XYZ file of C-alpha atoms in Angstrom:
569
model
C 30.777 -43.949 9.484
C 28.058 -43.590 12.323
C 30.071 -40.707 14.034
C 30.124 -38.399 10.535
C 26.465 -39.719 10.067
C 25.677 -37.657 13.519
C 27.746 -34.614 12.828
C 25.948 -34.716 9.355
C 22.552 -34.823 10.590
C 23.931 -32.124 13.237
C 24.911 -29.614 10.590
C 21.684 -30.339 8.485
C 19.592 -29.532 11.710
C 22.166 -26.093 11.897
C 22.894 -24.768 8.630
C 19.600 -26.584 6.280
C 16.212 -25.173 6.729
C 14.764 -29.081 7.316
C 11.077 -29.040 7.953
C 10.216 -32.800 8.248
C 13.374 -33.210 11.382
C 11.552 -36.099 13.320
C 10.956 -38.056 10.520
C 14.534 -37.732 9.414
C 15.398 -38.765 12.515
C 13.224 -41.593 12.393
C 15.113 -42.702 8.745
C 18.656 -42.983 9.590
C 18.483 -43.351 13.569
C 19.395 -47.132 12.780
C 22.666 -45.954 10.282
C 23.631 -43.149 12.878
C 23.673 -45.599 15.814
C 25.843 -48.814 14.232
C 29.076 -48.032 16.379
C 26.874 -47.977 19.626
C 24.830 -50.537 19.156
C 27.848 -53.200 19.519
C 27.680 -52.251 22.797
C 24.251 -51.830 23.976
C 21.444 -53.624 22.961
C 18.841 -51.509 24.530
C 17.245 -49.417 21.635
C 15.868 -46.896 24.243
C 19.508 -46.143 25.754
C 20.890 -46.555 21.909
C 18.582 -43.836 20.830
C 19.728 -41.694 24.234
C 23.090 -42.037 23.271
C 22.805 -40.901 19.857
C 20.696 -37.370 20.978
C 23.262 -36.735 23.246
C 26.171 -37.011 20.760
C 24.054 -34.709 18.211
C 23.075 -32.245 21.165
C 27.182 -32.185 21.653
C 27.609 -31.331 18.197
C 24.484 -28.808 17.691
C 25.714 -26.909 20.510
C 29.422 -26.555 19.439
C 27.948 -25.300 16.279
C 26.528 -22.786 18.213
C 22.569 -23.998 18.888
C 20.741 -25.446 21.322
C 19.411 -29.146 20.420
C 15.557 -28.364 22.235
C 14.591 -25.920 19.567
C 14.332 -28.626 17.167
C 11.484 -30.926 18.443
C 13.684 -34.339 18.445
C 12.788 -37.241 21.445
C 13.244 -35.713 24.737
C 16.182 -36.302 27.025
C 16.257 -38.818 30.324
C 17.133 -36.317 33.073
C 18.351 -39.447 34.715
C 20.603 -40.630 31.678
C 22.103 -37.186 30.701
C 25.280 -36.506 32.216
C 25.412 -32.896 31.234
C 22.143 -32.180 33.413
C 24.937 -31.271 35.802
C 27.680 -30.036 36.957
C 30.048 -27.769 34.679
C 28.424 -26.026 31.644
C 29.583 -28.294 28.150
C 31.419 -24.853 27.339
C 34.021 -25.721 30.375
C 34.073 -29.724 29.923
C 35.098 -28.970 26.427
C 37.588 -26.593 27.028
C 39.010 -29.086 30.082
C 39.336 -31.941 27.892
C 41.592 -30.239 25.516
C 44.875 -32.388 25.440
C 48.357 -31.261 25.151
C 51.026 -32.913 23.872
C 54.047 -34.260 25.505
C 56.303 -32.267 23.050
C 54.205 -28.670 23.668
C 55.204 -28.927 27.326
C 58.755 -29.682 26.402
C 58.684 -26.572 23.899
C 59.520 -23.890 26.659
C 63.009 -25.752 27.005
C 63.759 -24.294 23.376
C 62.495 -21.094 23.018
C 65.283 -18.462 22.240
C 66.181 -15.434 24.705
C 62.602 -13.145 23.380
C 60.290 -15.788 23.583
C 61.421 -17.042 26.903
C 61.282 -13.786 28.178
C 57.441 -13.061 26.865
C 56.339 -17.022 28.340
C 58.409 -15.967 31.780
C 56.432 -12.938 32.462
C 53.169 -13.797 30.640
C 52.859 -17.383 32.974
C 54.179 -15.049 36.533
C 51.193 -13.127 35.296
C 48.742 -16.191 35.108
C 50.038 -17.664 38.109
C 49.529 -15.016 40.639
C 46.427 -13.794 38.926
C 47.518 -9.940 38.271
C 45.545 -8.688 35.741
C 46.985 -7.496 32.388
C 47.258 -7.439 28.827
C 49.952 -8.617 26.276
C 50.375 -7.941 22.639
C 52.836 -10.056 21.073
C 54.688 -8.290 18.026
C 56.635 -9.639 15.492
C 57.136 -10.087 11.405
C 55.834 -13.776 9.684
C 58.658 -16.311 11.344
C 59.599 -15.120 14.489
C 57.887 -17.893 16.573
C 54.462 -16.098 17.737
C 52.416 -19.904 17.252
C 55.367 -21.318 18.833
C 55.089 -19.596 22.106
C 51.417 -19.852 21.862
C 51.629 -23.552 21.828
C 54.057 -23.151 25.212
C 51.823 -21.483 27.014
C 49.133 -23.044 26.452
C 50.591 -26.840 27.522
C 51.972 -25.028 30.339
C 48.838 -23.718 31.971
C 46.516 -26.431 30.699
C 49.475 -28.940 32.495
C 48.251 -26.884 36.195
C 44.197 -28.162 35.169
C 43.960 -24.615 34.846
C 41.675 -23.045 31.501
C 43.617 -21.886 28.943
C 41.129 -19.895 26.274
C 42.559 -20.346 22.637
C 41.057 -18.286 19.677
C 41.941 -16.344 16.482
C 40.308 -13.867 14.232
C 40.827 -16.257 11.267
C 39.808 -19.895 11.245
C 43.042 -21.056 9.503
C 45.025 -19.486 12.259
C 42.570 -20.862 15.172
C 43.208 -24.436 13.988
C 46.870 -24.266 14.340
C 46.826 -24.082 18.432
C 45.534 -26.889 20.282
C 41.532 -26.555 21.207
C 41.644 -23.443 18.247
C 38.470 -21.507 17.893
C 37.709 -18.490 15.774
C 37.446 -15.420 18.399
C 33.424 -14.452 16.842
C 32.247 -17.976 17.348
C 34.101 -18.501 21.142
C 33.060 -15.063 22.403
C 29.972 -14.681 20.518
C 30.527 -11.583 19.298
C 27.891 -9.606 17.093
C 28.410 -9.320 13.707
C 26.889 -5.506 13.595
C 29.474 -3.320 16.077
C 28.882 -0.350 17.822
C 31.172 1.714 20.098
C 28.484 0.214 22.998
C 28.515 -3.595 21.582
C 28.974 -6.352 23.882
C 28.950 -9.799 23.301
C 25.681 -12.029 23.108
C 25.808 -14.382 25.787
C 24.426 -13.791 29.592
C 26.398 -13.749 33.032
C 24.441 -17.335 33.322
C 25.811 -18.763 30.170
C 28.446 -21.679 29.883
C 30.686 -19.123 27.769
C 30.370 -16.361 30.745
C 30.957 -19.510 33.084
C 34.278 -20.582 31.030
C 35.497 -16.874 30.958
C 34.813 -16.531 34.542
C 37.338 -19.721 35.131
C 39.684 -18.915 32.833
C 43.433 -18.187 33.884
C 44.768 -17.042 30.474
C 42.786 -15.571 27.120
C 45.064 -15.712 23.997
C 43.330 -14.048 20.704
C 45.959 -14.452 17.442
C 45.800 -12.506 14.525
C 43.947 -9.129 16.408
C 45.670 -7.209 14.143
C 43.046 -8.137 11.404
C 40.013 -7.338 13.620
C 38.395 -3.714 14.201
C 39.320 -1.891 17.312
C 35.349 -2.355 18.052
C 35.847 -6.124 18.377
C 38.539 -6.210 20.579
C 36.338 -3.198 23.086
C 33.385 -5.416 22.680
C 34.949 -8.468 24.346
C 36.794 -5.962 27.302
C 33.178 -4.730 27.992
C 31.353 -7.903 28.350
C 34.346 -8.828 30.292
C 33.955 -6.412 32.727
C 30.182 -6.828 33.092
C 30.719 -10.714 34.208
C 33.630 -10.039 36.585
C 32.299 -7.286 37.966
C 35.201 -5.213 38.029
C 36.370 -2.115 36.019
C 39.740 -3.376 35.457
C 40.905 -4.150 31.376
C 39.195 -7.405 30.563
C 37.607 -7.828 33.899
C 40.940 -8.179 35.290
C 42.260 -11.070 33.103
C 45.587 -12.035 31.544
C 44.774 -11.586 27.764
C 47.823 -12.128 25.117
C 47.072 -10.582 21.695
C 49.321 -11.517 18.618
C 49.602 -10.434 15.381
C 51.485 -8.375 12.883
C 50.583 -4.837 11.968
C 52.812 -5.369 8.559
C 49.774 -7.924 7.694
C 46.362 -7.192 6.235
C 43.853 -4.492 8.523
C 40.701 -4.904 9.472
C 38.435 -4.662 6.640
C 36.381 -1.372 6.056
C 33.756 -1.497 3.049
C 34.835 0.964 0.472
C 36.554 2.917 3.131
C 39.603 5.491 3.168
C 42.980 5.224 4.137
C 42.060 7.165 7.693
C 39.147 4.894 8.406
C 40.992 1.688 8.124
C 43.571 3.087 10.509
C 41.047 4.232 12.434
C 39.816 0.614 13.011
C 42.983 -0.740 13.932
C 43.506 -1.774 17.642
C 46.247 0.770 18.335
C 43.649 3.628 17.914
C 41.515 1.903 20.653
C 41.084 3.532 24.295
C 42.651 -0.312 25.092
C 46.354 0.163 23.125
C 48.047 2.442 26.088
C 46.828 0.008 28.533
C 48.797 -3.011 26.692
C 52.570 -4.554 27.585
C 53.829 -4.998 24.149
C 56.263 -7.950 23.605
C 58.297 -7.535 20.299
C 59.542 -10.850 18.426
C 62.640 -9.709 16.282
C 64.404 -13.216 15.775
C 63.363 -14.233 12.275
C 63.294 -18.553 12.719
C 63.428 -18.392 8.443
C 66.274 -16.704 8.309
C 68.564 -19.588 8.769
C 67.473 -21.148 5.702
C 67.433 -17.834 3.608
C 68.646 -14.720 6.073
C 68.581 -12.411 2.760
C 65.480 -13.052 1.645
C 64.166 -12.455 5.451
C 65.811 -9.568 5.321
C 64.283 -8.177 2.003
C 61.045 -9.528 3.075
C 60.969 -7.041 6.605
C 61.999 -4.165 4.289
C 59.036 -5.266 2.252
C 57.155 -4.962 5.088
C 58.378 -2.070 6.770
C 57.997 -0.074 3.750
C 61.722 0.658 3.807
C 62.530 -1.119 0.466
C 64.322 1.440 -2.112
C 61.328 2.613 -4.260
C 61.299 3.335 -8.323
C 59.200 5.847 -9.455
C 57.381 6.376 -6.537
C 55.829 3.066 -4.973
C 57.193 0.528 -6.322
C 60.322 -1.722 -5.648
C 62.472 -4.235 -7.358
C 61.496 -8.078 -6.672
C 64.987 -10.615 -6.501
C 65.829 -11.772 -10.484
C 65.565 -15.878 -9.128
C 61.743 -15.400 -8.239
C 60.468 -13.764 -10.756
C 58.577 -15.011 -14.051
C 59.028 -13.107 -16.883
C 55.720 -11.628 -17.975
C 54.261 -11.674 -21.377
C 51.069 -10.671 -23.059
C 50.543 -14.636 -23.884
C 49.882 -17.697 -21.490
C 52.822 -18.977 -21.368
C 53.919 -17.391 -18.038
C 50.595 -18.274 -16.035
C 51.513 -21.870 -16.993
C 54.922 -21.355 -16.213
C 54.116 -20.191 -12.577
C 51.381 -23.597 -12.272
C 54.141 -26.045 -13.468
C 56.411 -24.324 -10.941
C 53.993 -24.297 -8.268
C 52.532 -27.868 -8.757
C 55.301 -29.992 -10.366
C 54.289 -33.696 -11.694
C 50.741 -32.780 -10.530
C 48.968 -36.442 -11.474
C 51.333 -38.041 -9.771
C 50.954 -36.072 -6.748
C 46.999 -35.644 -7.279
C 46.332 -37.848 -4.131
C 48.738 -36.450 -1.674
C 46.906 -34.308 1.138
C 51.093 -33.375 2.210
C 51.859 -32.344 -1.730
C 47.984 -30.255 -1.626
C 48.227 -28.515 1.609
C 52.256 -27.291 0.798
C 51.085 -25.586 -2.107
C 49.218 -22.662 -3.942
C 48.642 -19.991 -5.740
C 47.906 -16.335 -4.361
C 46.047 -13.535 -6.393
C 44.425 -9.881 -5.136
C 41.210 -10.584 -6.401
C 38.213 -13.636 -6.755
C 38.074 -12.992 -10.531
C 41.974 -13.923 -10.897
C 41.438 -16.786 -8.357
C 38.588 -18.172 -9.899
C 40.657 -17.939 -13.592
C 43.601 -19.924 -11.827
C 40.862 -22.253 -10.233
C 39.562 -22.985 -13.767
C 42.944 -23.768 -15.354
C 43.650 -26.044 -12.491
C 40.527 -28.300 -12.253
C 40.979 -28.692 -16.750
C 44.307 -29.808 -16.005
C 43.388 -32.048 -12.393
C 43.340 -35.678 -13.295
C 39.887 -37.870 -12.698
C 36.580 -37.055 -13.899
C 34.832 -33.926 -12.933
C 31.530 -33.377 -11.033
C 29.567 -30.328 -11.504
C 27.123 -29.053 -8.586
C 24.495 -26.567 -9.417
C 23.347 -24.003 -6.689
C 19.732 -23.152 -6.513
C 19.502 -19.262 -6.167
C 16.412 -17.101 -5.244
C 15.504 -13.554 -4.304
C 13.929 -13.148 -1.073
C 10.566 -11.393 -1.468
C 10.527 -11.512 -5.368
C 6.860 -12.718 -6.014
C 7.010 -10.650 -9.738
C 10.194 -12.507 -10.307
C 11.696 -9.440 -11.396
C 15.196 -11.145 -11.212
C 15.777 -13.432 -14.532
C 17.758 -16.818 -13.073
C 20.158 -16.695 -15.497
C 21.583 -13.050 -13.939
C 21.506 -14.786 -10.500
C 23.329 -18.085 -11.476
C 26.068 -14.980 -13.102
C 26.660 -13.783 -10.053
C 29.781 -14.230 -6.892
C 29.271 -12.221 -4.482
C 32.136 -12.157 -2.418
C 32.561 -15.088 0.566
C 29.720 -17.576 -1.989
C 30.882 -20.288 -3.642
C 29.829 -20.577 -7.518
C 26.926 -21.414 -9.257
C 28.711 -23.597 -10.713
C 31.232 -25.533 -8.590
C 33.229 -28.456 -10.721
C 35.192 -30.816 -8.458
C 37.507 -33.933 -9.275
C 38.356 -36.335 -6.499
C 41.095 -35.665 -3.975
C 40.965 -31.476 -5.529
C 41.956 -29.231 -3.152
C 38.893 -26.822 -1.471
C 38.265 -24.155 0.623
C 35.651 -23.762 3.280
C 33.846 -20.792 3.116
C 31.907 -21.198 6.772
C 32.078 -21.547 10.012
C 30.087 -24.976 10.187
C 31.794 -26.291 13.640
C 34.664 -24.851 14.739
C 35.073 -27.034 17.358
C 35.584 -30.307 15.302
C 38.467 -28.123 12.949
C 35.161 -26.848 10.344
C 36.063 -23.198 9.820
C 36.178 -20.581 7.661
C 39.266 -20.902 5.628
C 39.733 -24.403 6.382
C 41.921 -26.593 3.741
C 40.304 -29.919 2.556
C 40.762 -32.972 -0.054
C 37.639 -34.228 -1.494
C 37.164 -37.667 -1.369
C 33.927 -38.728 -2.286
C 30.729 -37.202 -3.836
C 27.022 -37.931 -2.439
C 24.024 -35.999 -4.600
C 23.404 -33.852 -1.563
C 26.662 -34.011 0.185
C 30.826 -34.347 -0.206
C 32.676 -36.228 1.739
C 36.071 -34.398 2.228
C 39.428 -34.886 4.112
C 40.726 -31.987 6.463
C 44.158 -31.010 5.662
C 46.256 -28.972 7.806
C 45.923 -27.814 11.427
C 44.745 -30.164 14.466
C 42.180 -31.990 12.850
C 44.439 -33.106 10.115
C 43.338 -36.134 8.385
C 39.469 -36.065 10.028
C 36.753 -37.130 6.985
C 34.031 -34.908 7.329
C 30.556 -34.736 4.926
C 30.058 -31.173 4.015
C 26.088 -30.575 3.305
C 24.563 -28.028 0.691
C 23.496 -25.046 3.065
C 21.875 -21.621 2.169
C 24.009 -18.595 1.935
C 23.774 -15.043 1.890
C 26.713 -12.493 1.122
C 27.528 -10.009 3.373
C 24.690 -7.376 4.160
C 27.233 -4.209 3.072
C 27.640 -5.407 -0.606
C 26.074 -3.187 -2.957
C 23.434 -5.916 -4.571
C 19.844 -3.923 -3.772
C 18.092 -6.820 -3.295
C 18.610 -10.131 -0.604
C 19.913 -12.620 -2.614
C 19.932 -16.263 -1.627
C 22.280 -19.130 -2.561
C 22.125 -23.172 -1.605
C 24.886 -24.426 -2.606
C 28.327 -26.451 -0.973
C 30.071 -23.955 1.320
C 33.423 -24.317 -0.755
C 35.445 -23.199 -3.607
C 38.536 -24.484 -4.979
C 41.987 -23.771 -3.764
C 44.750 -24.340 -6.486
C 44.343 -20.324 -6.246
C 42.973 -18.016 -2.970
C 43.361 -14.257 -2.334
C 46.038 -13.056 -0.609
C 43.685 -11.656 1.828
C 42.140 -15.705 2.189
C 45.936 -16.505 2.953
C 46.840 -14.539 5.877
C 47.724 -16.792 8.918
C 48.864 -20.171 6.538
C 52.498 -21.065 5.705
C 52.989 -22.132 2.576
C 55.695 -23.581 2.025
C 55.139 -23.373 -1.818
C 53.625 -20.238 -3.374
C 53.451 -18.955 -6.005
C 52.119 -14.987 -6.679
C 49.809 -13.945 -9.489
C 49.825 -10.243 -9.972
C 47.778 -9.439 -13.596
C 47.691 -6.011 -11.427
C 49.043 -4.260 -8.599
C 48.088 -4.740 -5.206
C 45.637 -2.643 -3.606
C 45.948 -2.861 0.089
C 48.384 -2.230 2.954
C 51.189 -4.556 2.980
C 49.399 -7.197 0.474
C 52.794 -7.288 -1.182
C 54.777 -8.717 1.966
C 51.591 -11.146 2.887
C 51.722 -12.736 -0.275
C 55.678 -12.936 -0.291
C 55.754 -13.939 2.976
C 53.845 -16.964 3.235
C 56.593 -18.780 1.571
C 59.539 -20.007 3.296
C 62.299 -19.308 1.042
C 63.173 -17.984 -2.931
C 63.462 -21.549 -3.821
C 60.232 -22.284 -3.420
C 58.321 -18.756 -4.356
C 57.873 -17.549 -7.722
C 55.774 -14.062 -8.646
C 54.145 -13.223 -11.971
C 53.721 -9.441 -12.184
C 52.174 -7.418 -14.759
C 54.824 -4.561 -15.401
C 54.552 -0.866 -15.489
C 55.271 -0.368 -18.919
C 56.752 3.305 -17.034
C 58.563 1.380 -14.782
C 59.741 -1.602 -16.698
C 59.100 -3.431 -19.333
C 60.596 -7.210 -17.560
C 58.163 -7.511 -14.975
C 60.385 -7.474 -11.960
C 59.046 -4.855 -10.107
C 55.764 -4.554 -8.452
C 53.493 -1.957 -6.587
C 54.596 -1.666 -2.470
C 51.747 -0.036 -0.255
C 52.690 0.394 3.137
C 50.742 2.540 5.790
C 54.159 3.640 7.836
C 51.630 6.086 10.103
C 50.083 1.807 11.072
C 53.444 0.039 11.980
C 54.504 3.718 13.982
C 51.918 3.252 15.950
């Protein structure tokens, strides 16, 4: 596999601290050039051929190829020395489907109404912005996907992106909104994005007729003010977004942005309608529910859900239907209940990517997950593979650290220290290693194969359904806010398991079996609905809840937390 050879040695040059580069370049130049060798005999245009693929790859990950002292490029070979930046090329050879132009003929009355006055927007070039409103099932992806053949169809530049990576790889040419925008990760009312008016991204924003950005409702106000401002600064005009047509989507009844350890008024705070942008944005509200004709009750139930309008007992919580709902006792008979319901005739199913990807298990917190993860791989058919990370301290020379408490410890976002697979398990990407190519964060895959130093894994889901990709040990770092007072270090594969994944990890996936693992309430604004409403029907959802002994005994009635001040807004 030459081509996942290069993106390989791409992602090592990225993400893996290599010293020696040149002379692993040297090694495996032959084994990365096979497929283009049949071709051309001459080893100094082979080897040409094979920097410019990598440089292709290092750069949608995000880097520039020169930094890392491989063979220099023949000005007169490279067809990227000019003409359009790589940032446009890409974006122009996006394909769309026969069927995505054909979509507009069936959108119902609200949608066509949203694509008919988005697209007279784009095609006289009057600046505004959309937000497109509605509940889980009302077709937001689907008009996405209309647009987006449409314009592309005109060989104009249609700019996809969403503030999750499971979300970005549903629409054709899908990137996360951080990575396409290169926004910081550290936000300031005064932030703007890191790239210069001579970049290839300010040259693709510059050229581009529509911006859509999916899932906004999950990103801090900041974010969003960032992107306006750098916007401005490369059109040179004051207008919103430089004068752009920019569609936002998402659903307030989903999970906010998230605020470390903050209150109730700080998470609003961050939301996008408490930006200086929100008065300044045509809303378009999806009602039509495209669930409902399979289930229109349970649609129904789930809005109320969602809408915090659902009758309440004894104070915030509310009855879940009797035909989804698990019985709950202190024993664990119920959690294997819910994983026999959720995976049925699981060895016989073990190699299925459609069975894997249909299915899973939602929980509020890593410490459930990882249980559920645990019970899963035991019961997984094959023989397992355990991978040991290699954890440090940085600037430790006393060692004050013992390894033993560092291999103990998750932070949130790191895999384990301890991370047993089985072939064709289900996993979880935990990075953005190349968007471009379908490798995000949240990103479903199979593995198929293990290497000492690498796993070779199937994509499943989204665009790049079906791709094999080799996923590398990289180093990782949590998150700078967590409370660990030291910087703590972890090499180790970028996944985790994902028989089990937060609710949180969930948002922006249908599922079209799910299954809901409450051992306690939720936490969080509208968790609840999320997690119920990543299903598609009651058939196929079932929810093990911990009663409220003052509520209940049964289990059939869970905690509700809606911010009503959020969806009012």
């Amino acid at each position: 596999m030459p081509y996942a050879l290069r993106r390989l040695f791409a992602t090592i040059l990225v993400f893996c601290e290599v010293t020696q580069i040149r002379s692993l370049w040297e090694k495996h130049l032959d084994s990365m050039s096979e497929d283009y060798r049949r071709n051309q005999p001459n080893q100094a245009a082979l080897e040409q051929m094979v920097l410019r693929n990598i440089r292709d790859l290092v750069h949608s990950m995000g880097k520039n190829i020169s930094s890392y002292g491989l063979p220099d490029f023949d000005p007169l070979d490279d067809e990227c020395s000019h003409g359009d930046s790589r940032e446009v090329q890409e974006e122009l050879s996006v394909t769309f489907d026969k069927e995505d132009i054909n979509m507009v003929t069936s959108l119902n009355k609200e949608q066509r109404a949203g694509f008919d006055e988005i697209l007279s927007h784009v095609l006289n070039k009057r600046s505004q912005i959309f937000f497109v409103d509605g509940p889980g099932g009302t077709g937001k992806t689907y008009l996405y996907k209309a647009l987006l053949a449409k314009v592309r169809s005109l060989r104009q530049i249609a700019i996809a992106t969403a503030t999750s990576g499971i979300a970005a790889s549903i629409m054709p040419g899908g990137r996360t909104a951080h990575s396409r925008f290169k926004i910081p990760i550290r936000l300031t009312n005064s932030s703007t994005c890191n790239f210069t008016k001579q970049s290839g991204t300010a040259k693709l924003l510059r050229m581009a007729s529509l911006i859509i950005w999916d899932e906004v409702a999950m990103t801090k106000r900041q974010t969003v003010e960032t992107l306006d401002r750098s916007l401005q600064d490369i059109m040179g005009s004051a207008l919103p977004f430089g004068g752009k047509v920019v569609v936002f989507g998402g659903d307030f009844r989903q999970v906010l942005p998230v605020v470390t350890r903050g209150t109730r008024a700080q998470i609003t705070d961050a939301t996008l309608q408490r930006s200086y942008l929100w008065d300044k944005i045509r809303k378009i509200r999806l009602t039509r529910n495209m669930r409902a004709q399979t289930d229109q009750w349970f649609s129904e139930y789930l809005l109320r859900i969602g809408n915090g309008t659902e009758e309440t007992i004894g104070g915030d919580y509310v009855r879940l239907p009797d035909d989804i709902v698990i019985p709950f006792t202190p024993t664990e008979e119920p959690v294997n209940k819910l994983i026999e319901d959720v995976f049925p005739s699981l060895h016989e199913n073990a190699t299925s990517g459609p069975y894997m990807s249909a299915r899973a298990i939602l929980s509020t917190k890593n410490d459930h997950v990882d249980n559920l993860n645990k019970k899963m791989i035991d019961r997984f058919p094959g023989q397992a593979k355990v991978y040991y990370s290699f954890d440090s301290v940085e600037d430790d020379a006393r060692n004050t650290y013992p390894l033993d408490y560092l291999n103990s410890l998750t932070p949130n976002g790191l895999p384990p220290h301890d991370l047993k697979l089985k072939i064709n398990c289900p996993a979880i990407l935990l990075r953005n290693l190349d968007p471009h190519n379908g490798l995000c964060n949240g990103t479903r895959l199979m593995i198929r194969a293990f290497q000492d130093n690498a796993i070779d894994a199937e994509i499943v889901g989204g665009q790049h359904a079906g791709n094999r990709v080799f996923i590398p040990r990289i180093p990782l770092s949590p998150s700078e806010d967590i409370s660990l007072p030291f910087k703590f270090k972890r090499k180790q594969f970028p996944i985790r398991l994902s028989f089990a994944m937060t609710i949180n990890k969930a948002q922006g996936q249908t599922i079209p079996t799910v299954g809901i693992y409450l051992p306690e309430p939720v936490f969080s604004h509208c968790q609840l609905y999320v997690a119920l409403s990543r299903g598609v029907s009651r058939q196929t959802t079932r929810i093990l809840a911990k009663p409220n002994i003052d509520i209940g005994p049964t289990g059939k009635s869970t905690k509700n937390i809606v911010y009503r001040d959020v969806l009012e807004g």
